PDB file of C-alpha atoms in Angstrom:
ATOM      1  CA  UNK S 220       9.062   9.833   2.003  1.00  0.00           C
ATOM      2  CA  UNK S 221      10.661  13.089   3.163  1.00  0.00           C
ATOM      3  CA  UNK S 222       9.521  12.983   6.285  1.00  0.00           C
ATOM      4  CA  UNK S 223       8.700   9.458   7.255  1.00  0.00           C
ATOM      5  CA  UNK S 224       8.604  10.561  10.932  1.00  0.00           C
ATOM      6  CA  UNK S 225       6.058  12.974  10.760  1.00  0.00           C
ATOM      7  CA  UNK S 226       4.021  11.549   7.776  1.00  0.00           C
ATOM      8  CA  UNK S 227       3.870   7.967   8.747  1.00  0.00           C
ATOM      9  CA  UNK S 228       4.830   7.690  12.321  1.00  0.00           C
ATOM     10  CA  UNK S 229       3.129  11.118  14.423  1.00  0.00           C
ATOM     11  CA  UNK S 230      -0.584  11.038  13.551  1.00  0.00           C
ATOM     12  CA  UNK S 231      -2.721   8.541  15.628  1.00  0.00           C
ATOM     13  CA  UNK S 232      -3.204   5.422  14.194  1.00  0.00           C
ATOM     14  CA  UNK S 233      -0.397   5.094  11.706  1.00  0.00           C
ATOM     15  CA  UNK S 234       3.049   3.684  11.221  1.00  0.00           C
ATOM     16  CA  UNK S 235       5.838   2.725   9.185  1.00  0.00           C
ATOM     17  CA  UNK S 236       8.146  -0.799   9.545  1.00  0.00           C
ATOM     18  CA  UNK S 237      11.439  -1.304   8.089  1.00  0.00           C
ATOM     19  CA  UNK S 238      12.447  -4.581   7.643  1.00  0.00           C
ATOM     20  CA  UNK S 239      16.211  -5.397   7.873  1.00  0.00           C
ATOM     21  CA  UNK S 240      18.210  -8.716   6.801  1.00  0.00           C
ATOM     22  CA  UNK S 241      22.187  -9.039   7.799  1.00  0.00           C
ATOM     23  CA  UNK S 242      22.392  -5.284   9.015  1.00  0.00           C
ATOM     24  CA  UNK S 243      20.488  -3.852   5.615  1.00  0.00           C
ATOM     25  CA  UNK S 244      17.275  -2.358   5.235  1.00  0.00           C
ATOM     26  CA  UNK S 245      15.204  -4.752   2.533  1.00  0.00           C
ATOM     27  CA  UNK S 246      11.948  -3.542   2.722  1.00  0.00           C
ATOM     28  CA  UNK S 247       9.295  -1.386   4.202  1.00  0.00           C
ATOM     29  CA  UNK S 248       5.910  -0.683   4.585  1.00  0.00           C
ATOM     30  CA  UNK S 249       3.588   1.868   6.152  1.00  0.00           C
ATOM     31  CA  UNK S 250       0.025   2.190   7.659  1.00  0.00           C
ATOM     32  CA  UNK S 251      -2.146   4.942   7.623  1.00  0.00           C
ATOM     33  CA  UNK S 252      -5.359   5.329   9.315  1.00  0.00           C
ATOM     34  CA  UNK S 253      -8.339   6.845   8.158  1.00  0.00           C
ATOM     35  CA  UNK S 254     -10.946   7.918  11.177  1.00  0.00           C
ATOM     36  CA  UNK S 255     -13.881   8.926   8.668  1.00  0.00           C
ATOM     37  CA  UNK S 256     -14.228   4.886   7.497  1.00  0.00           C
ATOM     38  CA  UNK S 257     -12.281   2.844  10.470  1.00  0.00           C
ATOM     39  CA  UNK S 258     -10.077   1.635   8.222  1.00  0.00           C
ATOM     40  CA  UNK S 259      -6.025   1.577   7.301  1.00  0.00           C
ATOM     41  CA  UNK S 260      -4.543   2.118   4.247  1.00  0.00           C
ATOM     42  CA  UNK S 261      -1.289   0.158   3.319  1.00  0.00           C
ATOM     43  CA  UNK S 262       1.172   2.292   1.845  1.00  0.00           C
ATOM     44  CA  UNK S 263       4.868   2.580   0.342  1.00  0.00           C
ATOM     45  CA  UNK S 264       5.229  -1.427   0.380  1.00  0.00           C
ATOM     46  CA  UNK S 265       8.566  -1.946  -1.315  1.00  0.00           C
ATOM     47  CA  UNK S 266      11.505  -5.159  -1.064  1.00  0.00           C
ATOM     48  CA  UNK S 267      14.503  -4.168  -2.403  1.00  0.00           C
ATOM     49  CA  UNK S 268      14.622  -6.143  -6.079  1.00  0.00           C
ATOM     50  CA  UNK S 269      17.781  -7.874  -4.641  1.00  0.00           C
ATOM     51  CA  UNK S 270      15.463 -10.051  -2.046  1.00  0.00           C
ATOM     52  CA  UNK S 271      12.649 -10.429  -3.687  1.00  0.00           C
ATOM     53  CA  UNK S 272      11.306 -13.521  -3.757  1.00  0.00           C
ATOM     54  CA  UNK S 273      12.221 -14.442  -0.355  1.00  0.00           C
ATOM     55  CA  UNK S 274       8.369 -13.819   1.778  1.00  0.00           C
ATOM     56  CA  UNK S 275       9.732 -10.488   2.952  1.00  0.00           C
ATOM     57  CA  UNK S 276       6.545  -8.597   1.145  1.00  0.00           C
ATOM     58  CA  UNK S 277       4.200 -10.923   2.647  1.00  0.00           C
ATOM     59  CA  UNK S 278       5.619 -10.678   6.285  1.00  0.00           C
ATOM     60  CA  UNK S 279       5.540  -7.023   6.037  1.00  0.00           C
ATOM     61  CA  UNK S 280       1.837  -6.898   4.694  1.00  0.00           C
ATOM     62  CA  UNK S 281       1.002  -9.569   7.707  1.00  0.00           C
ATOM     63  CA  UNK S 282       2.483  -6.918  10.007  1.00  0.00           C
ATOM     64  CA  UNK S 283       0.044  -4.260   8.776  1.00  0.00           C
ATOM     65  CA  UNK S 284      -2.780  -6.049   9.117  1.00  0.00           C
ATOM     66  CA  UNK S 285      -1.948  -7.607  12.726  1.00  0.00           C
ATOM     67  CA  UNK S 286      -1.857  -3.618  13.291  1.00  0.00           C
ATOM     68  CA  UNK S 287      -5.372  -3.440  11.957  1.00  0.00           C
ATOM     69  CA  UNK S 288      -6.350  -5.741  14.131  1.00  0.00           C
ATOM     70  CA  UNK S 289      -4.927  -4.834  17.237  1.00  0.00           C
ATOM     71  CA  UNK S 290      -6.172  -1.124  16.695  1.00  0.00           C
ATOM     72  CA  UNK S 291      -9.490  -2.331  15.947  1.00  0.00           C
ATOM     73  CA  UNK S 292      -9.923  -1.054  12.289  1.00  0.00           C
ATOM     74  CA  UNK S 293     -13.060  -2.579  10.745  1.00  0.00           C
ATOM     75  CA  UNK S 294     -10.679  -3.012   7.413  1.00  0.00           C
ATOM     76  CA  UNK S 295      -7.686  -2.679   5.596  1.00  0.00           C
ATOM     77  CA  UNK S 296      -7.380  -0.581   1.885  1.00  0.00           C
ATOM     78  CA  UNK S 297      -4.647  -0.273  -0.308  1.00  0.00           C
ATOM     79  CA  UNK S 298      -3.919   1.319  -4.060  1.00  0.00           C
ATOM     80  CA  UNK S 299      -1.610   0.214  -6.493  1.00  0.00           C
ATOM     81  CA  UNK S 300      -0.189   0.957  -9.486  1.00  0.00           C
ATOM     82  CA  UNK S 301       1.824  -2.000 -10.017  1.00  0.00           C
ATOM     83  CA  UNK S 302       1.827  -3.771 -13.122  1.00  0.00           C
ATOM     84  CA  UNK S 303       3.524  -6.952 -12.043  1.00  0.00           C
ATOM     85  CA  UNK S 304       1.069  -9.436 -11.453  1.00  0.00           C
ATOM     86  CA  UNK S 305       3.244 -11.104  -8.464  1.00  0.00           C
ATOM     87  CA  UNK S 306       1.991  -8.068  -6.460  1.00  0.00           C
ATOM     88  CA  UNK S 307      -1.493  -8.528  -7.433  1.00  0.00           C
ATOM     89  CA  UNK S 308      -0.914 -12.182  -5.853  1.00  0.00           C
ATOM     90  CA  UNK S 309       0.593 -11.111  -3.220  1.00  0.00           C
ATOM     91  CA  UNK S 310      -2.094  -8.825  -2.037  1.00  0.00           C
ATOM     92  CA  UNK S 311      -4.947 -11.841  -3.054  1.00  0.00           C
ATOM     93  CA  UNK S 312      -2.179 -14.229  -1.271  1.00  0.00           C
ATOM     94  CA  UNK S 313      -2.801 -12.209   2.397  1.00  0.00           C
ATOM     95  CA  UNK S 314      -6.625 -11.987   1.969  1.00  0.00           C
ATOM     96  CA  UNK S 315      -7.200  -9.016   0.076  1.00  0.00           C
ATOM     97  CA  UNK S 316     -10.122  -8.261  -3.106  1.00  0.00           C
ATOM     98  CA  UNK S 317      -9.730  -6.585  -5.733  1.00  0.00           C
ATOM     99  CA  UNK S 318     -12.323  -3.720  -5.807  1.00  0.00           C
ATOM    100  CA  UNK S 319     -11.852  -2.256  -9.513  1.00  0.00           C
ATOM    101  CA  UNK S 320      -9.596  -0.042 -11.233  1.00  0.00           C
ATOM    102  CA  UNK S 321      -9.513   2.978 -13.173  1.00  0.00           C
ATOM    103  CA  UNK S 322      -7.331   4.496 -16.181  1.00  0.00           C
ATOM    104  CA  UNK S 323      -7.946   8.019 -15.019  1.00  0.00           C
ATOM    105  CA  UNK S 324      -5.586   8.093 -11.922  1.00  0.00           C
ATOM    106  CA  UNK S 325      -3.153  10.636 -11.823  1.00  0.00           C
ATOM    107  CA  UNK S 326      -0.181  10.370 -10.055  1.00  0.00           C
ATOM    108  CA  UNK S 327       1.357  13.313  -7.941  1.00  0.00           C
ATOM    109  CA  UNK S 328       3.189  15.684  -9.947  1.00  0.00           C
ATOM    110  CA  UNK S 329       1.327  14.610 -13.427  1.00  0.00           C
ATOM    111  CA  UNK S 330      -0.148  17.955 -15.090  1.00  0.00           C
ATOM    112  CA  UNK S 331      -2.181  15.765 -17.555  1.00  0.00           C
ATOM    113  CA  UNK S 332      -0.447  17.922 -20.589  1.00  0.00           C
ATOM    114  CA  UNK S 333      -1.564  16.561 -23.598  1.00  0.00           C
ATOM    115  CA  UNK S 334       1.620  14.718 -23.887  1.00  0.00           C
ATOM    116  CA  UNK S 335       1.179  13.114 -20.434  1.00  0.00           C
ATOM    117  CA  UNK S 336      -1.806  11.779 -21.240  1.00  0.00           C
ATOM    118  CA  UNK S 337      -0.843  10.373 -24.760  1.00  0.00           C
ATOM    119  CA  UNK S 338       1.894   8.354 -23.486  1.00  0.00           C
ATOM    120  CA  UNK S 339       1.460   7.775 -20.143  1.00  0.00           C
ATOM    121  CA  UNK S 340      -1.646   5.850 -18.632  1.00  0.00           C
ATOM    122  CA  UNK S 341      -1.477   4.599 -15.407  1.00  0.00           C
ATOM    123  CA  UNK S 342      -4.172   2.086 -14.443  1.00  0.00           C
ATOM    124  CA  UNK S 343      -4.905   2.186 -10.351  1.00  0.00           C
ATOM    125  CA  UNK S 344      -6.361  -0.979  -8.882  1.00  0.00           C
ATOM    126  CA  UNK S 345      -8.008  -0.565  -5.245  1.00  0.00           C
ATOM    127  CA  UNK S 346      -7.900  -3.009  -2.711  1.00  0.00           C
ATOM    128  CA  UNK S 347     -10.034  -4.258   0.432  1.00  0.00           C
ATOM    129  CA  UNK S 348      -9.520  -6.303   3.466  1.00  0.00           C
ATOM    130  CA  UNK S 349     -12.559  -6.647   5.740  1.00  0.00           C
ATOM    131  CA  UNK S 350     -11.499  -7.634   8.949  1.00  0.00           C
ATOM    132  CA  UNK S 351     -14.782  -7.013  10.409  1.00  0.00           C
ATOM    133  CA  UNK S 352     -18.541  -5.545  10.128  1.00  0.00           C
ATOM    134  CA  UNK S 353     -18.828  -2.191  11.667  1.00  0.00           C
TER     135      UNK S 353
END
């Protein structure tokens, strides 16, 4: 998120929406495509806890996949590590299955020290979209 400009926005097939309500940003999302598979991956999804609630989440994931579809991916992935099952619904709500998930995910930064992995577990869940059959 340093760099949203260069990260999200500069290489082909990506981008990144903010979405704004009375002059403040509430949300955003991002798109990244991946060449090797045709697909795009939905990133950094996030509505500010303060407007939650409100259909903000689901217009932004709509967005990402009317990207997919205008760019022609074949289908859209995402990874999660949310443990709030209204984001699990939200991604079933706009079409998406769940693929699995796994316990041994390690998130950025994470040495896996012994006391990392005693008290922290983080489960990721993976999610598809087809949008069509390559």
């Amino acid at each position: 998120m340093a760099d949203i400009e260069q990260y999200y926005m500069k290489p082909p097939g990506s981008c990144f929406w903010v979405a704004v309500l009375d002059g403040n940003v509430v949300g955003i999302v991002a798109a990244r495509a991946h060449t090797a598979d045709n697909t795009v991956e939905l990133l950094r999804m996030s509505v500010d806890s303060r407007f939650r609630g409100k259909g903000i989440a689901k217009a932004l994931g709509r967005k990402v996949l009317e990207f997919a579809l205008v760019h022609d991916y074949s289908a859209v992935v995402l990874g999660t590590t949310a443990v709030k099952v209204a984001a699990h619904k939200l991604y079933e709500s706009l079409g998406f299955r769940h693929m699995g998930s796994s316990d041994r995910y390690v998130m950025p930064g994470m040495t896996l020290s012994l006391a990392e992995r005693l008290f922290f577990q983080v489960r990721y869940h993976r999610y598809r979209l087809q949008l069509r059959e390559e």
